Amino acid sequence: MSSAKYYRTEGLTLKNMPLGESDLLVTLYCKDIGKMRAVAKGARKSTSKLVGHFEPLTINNISITKSTNLDIINQAETIEDFDSLKSNLIGMAQGIYINELLDGFAPESHSNNDLYTLTHNVLKKLTSYSQSRLPLMYFELHLLRLSGLMPELYHCVECREELSPECHRFSSDYGGTLCLQCKPPDSVIRNISLSALKVLRMLHKANVNRLPELKMSQSTAEELDSLLRNTIQFWLDKEIRSKTFLEYLRRSTTDIIYS
Ligand SMILES: [Zn+2]
């Protein structure tokens, strides 16, 4: 951010809340700033030029004035609103989950262009691929990687030996895969199937725009959902409410495609 009084940036709205009589307090994840909060003055007035621009899951080009307290948003031009994602309940729930994770993991005013690009690409992928679990798992794993919290997937985190097929377990709190011999004290260890480990390794190396066609069994999908959920909850130290809602929706939907 420059030292000028005004600046422009591109930002995804994570959430908003009413402030005063007609303002909105907006939390954004910005391309070159990272997470920030700013005030959209008068944005709740029907006549305001800012009205409707700061719904969650909307990307705007915005002009901002620096202030001693919270910066003030002057102008906004919507460049992406992910309408097709928001038009179905599971798509919307996935987008809100991504927003909640960004809000939880991203420190304020710490730019991370790779994380911004990851988020943008996964949201675009979900607009055409919202029934698949792969894009969201990709986001979860690479959010951990870009936050410096990537779980180990190839070696034992304790003895550093390369893992042998079918001879591995996993510990979210100890940093990833373990061989069968190592049992670090006070760590919570769970089994991880070879098929689940292979999917994680594939997601680690894949490009989000070229995710391979992959038919996952329901049990592998549920195993990975649980493993990633535990890992994310361990680092955030809280339950992710939007994930609980998303899982409820998935259980209620009969035409889930595990691809
Ligand atoms: Zn070991």
Short mmCIF file of C-alpha atoms and ligand atoms in Angstrom, two decimals:
data_model
loop_
_atom_site.label_atom_id
_atom_site.label_comp_id
_atom_site.label_asym_id
_atom_site.label_seq_id
_atom_site.Cartn_x
_atom_site.Cartn_y
_atom_site.Cartn_z
CA MET A 1 0.00 0.00 0.00
CA SER A 2 1.43 3.42 -0.89
CA SER A 3 1.59 6.42 1.45
CA ALA A 4 -0.91 8.37 -0.71
CA LYS A 5 -4.22 9.43 0.80
CA TYR A 6 -6.17 7.46 -1.79
CA TYR A 7 -5.55 4.00 -3.16
CA ARG A 8 -7.24 1.43 -5.38
CA THR A 9 -7.38 -2.31 -5.00
CA GLU A 10 -9.31 -5.39 -6.08
CA GLY A 11 -11.07 -7.23 -3.29
CA LEU A 12 -13.38 -10.15 -2.54
CA THR A 13 -16.05 -9.37 0.06
CA LEU A 14 -15.85 -11.92 2.88
CA LYS A 15 -18.63 -10.49 5.05
CA ASN A 16 -20.37 -7.28 6.00
CA MET A 17 -22.29 -5.89 8.94
CA PRO A 18 -24.42 -2.78 9.48
CA LEU A 19 -22.61 0.18 10.98
CA GLY A 20 -24.45 3.24 12.26
CA GLU A 21 -27.61 4.33 10.44
CA SER A 22 -26.64 3.64 6.86
CA ASP A 23 -23.04 2.41 6.60
CA LEU A 24 -21.59 -1.06 6.14
CA LEU A 25 -18.49 -2.42 7.83
CA VAL A 26 -16.96 -4.62 5.13
CA THR A 27 -14.31 -7.34 5.52
CA LEU A 28 -12.41 -7.83 2.28
CA TYR A 29 -9.66 -10.10 1.01
CA CYS A 30 -7.67 -7.91 -1.39
CA LYS A 31 -5.25 -8.81 -4.13
CA ASP A 32 -2.34 -6.66 -2.97
CA ILE A 33 -3.28 -5.93 0.66
CA GLY A 34 -4.63 -9.17 2.09
CA LYS A 35 -7.45 -9.09 4.61
CA MET A 36 -8.72 -5.66 5.58
CA ARG A 37 -11.78 -3.94 6.99
CA ALA A 38 -13.20 -0.71 5.61
CA VAL A 39 -16.37 1.35 5.85
CA ALA A 40 -18.70 1.67 2.88
CA LYS A 41 -20.34 5.01 3.72
CA GLY A 42 -24.08 5.13 3.09
CA ALA A 43 -24.02 1.71 1.38
CA ARG A 44 -27.34 0.73 2.99
CA LYS A 45 -29.20 3.67 1.42
CA SER A 46 -31.16 2.64 -1.64
CA THR A 47 -29.86 5.71 -3.48
CA SER A 48 -26.18 5.03 -2.74
CA LYS A 49 -23.86 4.20 -5.63
CA LEU A 50 -22.31 1.57 -3.33
CA VAL A 51 -25.56 -0.30 -2.65
CA GLY A 52 -25.40 -4.00 -3.51
CA HIS A 53 -21.65 -4.05 -4.17
CA PHE A 54 -20.57 -5.63 -0.91
CA GLU A 55 -22.55 -8.83 -0.67
CA PRO A 56 -20.30 -11.78 0.31
CA LEU A 57 -18.65 -13.48 -2.69
CA THR A 58 -18.47 -10.33 -4.81
CA ILE A 59 -15.22 -9.02 -6.30
CA ASN A 60 -14.94 -5.26 -6.81
CA ASN A 61 -12.40 -2.77 -8.01
CA ILE A 62 -12.55 -0.25 -5.19
CA SER A 63 -11.24 3.23 -4.45
CA ILE A 64 -10.41 3.88 -0.82
CA THR A 65 -9.48 6.89 1.30
CA LYS A 66 -7.08 6.30 4.17
CA SER A 67 -8.34 7.24 7.60
CA THR A 68 -6.86 7.23 11.08
CA ASN A 69 -9.32 4.54 12.11
CA LEU A 70 -11.04 2.45 9.43
CA ASP A 71 -10.39 3.38 5.78
CA ILE A 72 -13.36 4.65 3.76
CA ILE A 73 -14.56 3.08 0.50
CA ASN A 74 -15.48 5.79 -2.03
CA GLN A 75 -16.23 3.86 -5.20
CA ALA A 76 -16.80 0.27 -6.22
CA GLU A 77 -17.10 -1.43 -9.57
CA THR A 78 -18.19 -5.07 -9.48
CA ILE A 79 -16.06 -7.24 -11.73
CA GLU A 80 -17.27 -10.68 -10.61
CA ASP A 81 -20.36 -11.66 -8.62
CA PHE A 82 -20.33 -15.48 -8.98
CA ASP A 83 -24.07 -15.42 -9.65
CA SER A 84 -24.20 -18.99 -10.95
CA LEU A 85 -22.42 -20.23 -7.80
CA LYS A 86 -24.84 -18.34 -5.55
CA SER A 87 -27.85 -19.63 -7.48
CA ASN A 88 -27.65 -23.09 -5.89
CA LEU A 89 -27.59 -23.75 -2.16
CA ILE A 90 -24.56 -26.08 -2.10
CA GLY A 91 -22.58 -23.69 -4.32
CA MET A 92 -23.44 -20.78 -2.02
CA ALA A 93 -22.54 -22.82 1.08
CA GLN A 94 -19.16 -23.74 -0.45
CA GLY A 95 -18.43 -20.09 -1.22
CA ILE A 96 -19.35 -18.99 2.30
CA TYR A 97 -17.11 -21.76 3.69
CA ILE A 98 -14.19 -20.43 1.60
CA ASN A 99 -14.88 -16.94 2.96
CA GLU A 100 -14.93 -18.21 6.55
CA LEU A 101 -11.62 -20.02 6.05
CA LEU A 102 -9.98 -16.94 4.54
CA ASP A 103 -11.28 -14.82 7.40
CA GLY A 104 -9.90 -17.34 9.88
CA PHE A 105 -6.47 -17.99 8.35
CA ALA A 106 -5.49 -14.68 6.73
CA PRO A 107 -3.80 -12.13 9.00
CA GLU A 108 -4.87 -8.49 8.55
CA SER A 109 -2.92 -6.34 6.07
CA HIS A 110 -0.60 -9.13 4.99
CA SER A 111 -0.67 -9.49 1.21
CA ASN A 112 -0.57 -12.97 -0.28
CA ASN A 113 -1.12 -12.80 -4.04
CA ASP A 114 -0.93 -16.57 -4.40
CA LEU A 115 -3.73 -17.02 -1.86
CA TYR A 116 -5.85 -14.40 -3.64
CA THR A 117 -5.29 -16.15 -6.98
CA LEU A 118 -6.05 -19.56 -5.45
CA THR A 119 -9.33 -18.25 -4.02
CA HIS A 120 -10.37 -16.59 -7.28
CA ASN A 121 -9.55 -19.69 -9.33
CA VAL A 122 -11.36 -22.09 -6.98
CA LEU A 123 -14.48 -19.89 -6.89
CA LYS A 124 -14.50 -19.81 -10.69
CA LYS A 125 -14.02 -23.58 -10.78
CA LEU A 126 -16.93 -24.07 -8.39
CA THR A 127 -19.28 -22.10 -10.64
CA SER A 128 -19.15 -24.94 -13.15
CA TYR A 129 -18.18 -27.80 -10.87
CA SER A 130 -20.11 -27.23 -7.67
CA GLN A 131 -21.25 -30.83 -7.16
CA SER A 132 -17.70 -32.16 -6.98
CA ARG A 133 -15.78 -32.20 -3.72
CA LEU A 134 -12.39 -31.85 -5.41
CA PRO A 135 -12.19 -28.04 -5.86
CA LEU A 136 -13.01 -27.42 -2.21
CA MET A 137 -10.52 -30.06 -1.02
CA TYR A 138 -7.96 -28.42 -3.31
CA PHE A 139 -8.68 -25.08 -1.64
CA GLU A 140 -8.40 -26.52 1.87
CA LEU A 141 -5.05 -28.18 1.18
CA HIS A 142 -3.49 -25.22 -0.64
CA LEU A 143 -4.82 -22.73 1.91
CA LEU A 144 -2.83 -24.73 4.49
CA ARG A 145 0.23 -24.74 2.17
CA LEU A 146 0.07 -20.99 1.52
CA SER A 147 -0.35 -20.36 5.25
CA GLY A 148 2.85 -22.32 5.96
CA LEU A 149 0.88 -25.22 7.47
CA MET A 150 1.07 -27.83 4.69
CA PRO A 151 0.76 -31.32 6.19
CA GLU A 152 3.52 -33.80 5.32
CA LEU A 153 2.32 -36.40 2.79
CA TYR A 154 5.44 -38.30 1.73
CA HIS A 155 7.59 -39.01 4.80
CA CYS A 156 7.09 -39.81 8.47
CA VAL A 157 7.08 -36.47 10.31
CA GLU A 158 8.85 -38.11 13.28
CA CYS A 159 11.65 -40.30 11.84
CA ARG A 160 11.69 -38.74 8.31
CA GLU A 161 11.68 -42.18 6.63
CA GLU A 162 9.91 -42.33 3.28
CA LEU A 163 6.50 -43.96 3.71
CA SER A 164 5.83 -47.45 2.39
CA PRO A 165 2.46 -48.16 0.74
CA GLU A 166 -0.24 -49.15 3.26
CA CYS A 167 2.17 -48.42 6.17
CA HIS A 168 1.08 -44.95 7.17
CA ARG A 169 -1.11 -43.04 9.58
CA PHE A 170 -1.88 -39.37 9.97
CA SER A 171 -1.79 -36.82 12.76
CA SER A 172 -3.30 -33.36 12.23
CA ASP A 173 -1.66 -31.96 15.35
CA TYR A 174 1.76 -33.50 14.64
CA GLY A 175 1.98 -32.19 11.08
CA GLY A 176 0.96 -35.01 8.73
CA THR A 177 1.87 -38.61 7.92
CA LEU A 178 3.55 -41.03 10.33
CA CYS A 179 5.03 -44.48 9.79
CA LEU A 180 3.60 -47.39 11.79
CA GLN A 181 6.53 -47.44 14.24
CA CYS A 182 6.41 -43.81 15.38
CA LYS A 183 3.98 -42.75 18.09
CA PRO A 184 4.81 -39.20 19.18
CA PRO A 185 3.59 -38.59 22.73
CA ASP A 186 0.36 -36.59 23.10
CA SER A 187 -0.37 -36.70 19.36
CA VAL A 188 -3.79 -37.70 18.05
CA ILE A 189 -3.20 -40.37 15.41
CA ARG A 190 -5.73 -41.64 12.88
CA ASN A 191 -5.65 -44.14 10.05
CA ILE A 192 -5.42 -42.87 6.49
CA SER A 193 -6.20 -45.18 3.58
CA LEU A 194 -3.85 -45.43 0.61
CA SER A 195 -6.57 -44.09 -1.71
CA ALA A 196 -7.10 -41.01 0.50
CA LEU A 197 -3.34 -40.38 0.66
CA LYS A 198 -3.11 -40.67 -3.15
CA VAL A 199 -5.89 -38.08 -3.59
CA LEU A 200 -4.10 -35.67 -1.22
CA ARG A 201 -0.81 -36.11 -3.13
CA MET A 202 -2.62 -35.57 -6.44
CA LEU A 203 -4.27 -32.39 -5.11
CA HIS A 204 -0.91 -31.17 -3.79
CA LYS A 205 0.68 -31.40 -7.25
CA ALA A 206 -2.30 -30.53 -9.47
CA ASN A 207 -3.19 -27.23 -11.09
CA VAL A 208 -6.70 -26.14 -10.08
CA ASN A 209 -7.54 -25.32 -13.69
CA ARG A 210 -6.58 -28.82 -14.77
CA LEU A 211 -7.95 -31.01 -11.99
CA PRO A 212 -8.06 -34.55 -13.35
CA GLU A 213 -11.26 -36.52 -13.71
CA LEU A 214 -11.31 -38.61 -10.58
CA LYS A 215 -13.99 -40.96 -9.35
CA MET A 216 -13.77 -41.09 -5.57
CA SER A 217 -15.70 -43.60 -3.53
CA GLN A 218 -18.06 -42.14 -0.95
CA SER A 219 -15.92 -43.59 1.85
CA THR A 220 -12.74 -41.94 0.50
CA ALA A 221 -14.55 -38.61 0.08
CA GLU A 222 -15.87 -38.79 3.64
CA GLU A 223 -12.46 -39.84 5.00
CA LEU A 224 -10.79 -36.84 3.32
CA ASP A 225 -13.53 -34.47 4.43
CA SER A 226 -13.01 -35.59 8.01
CA LEU A 227 -9.19 -35.45 7.83
CA LEU A 228 -9.11 -31.97 6.30
CA ARG A 229 -11.78 -30.75 8.69
CA ASN A 230 -9.79 -31.99 11.70
CA THR A 231 -6.59 -30.40 10.38
CA ILE A 232 -8.24 -27.04 9.72
CA GLN A 233 -10.02 -27.06 13.08
CA PHE A 234 -6.76 -27.89 14.83
CA TRP A 235 -5.02 -24.84 13.35
CA LEU A 236 -7.98 -22.47 13.76
CA ASP A 237 -8.85 -23.90 17.17
CA LYS A 238 -12.57 -23.58 16.52
CA GLU A 239 -15.42 -25.25 14.69
CA ILE A 240 -16.11 -23.93 11.19
CA ARG A 241 -19.87 -23.40 11.27
CA SER A 242 -20.25 -23.03 7.50
CA LYS A 243 -18.62 -26.47 7.01
CA THR A 244 -21.13 -28.02 9.41
CA PHE A 245 -23.94 -26.44 7.37
CA LEU A 246 -22.38 -27.61 4.08
CA GLU A 247 -22.13 -31.18 5.37
CA TYR A 248 -25.77 -31.03 6.47
CA LEU A 249 -26.75 -29.90 2.96
CA ARG A 250 -24.75 -32.69 1.37
CA ARG A 251 -26.40 -35.30 3.57
CA SER A 252 -29.79 -33.86 2.59
CA THR A 253 -29.02 -33.99 -1.13
CA THR A 254 -29.52 -37.29 -2.85
CA ASP A 255 -27.79 -36.55 -6.15
CA ILE A 256 -24.26 -35.86 -4.90
CA ILE A 257 -21.64 -36.77 -7.47
CA TYR A 258 -18.40 -38.02 -5.95
CA SER A 259 -16.12 -37.07 -8.78
ZN ZN B 1 8.47 -42.80 11.66
#
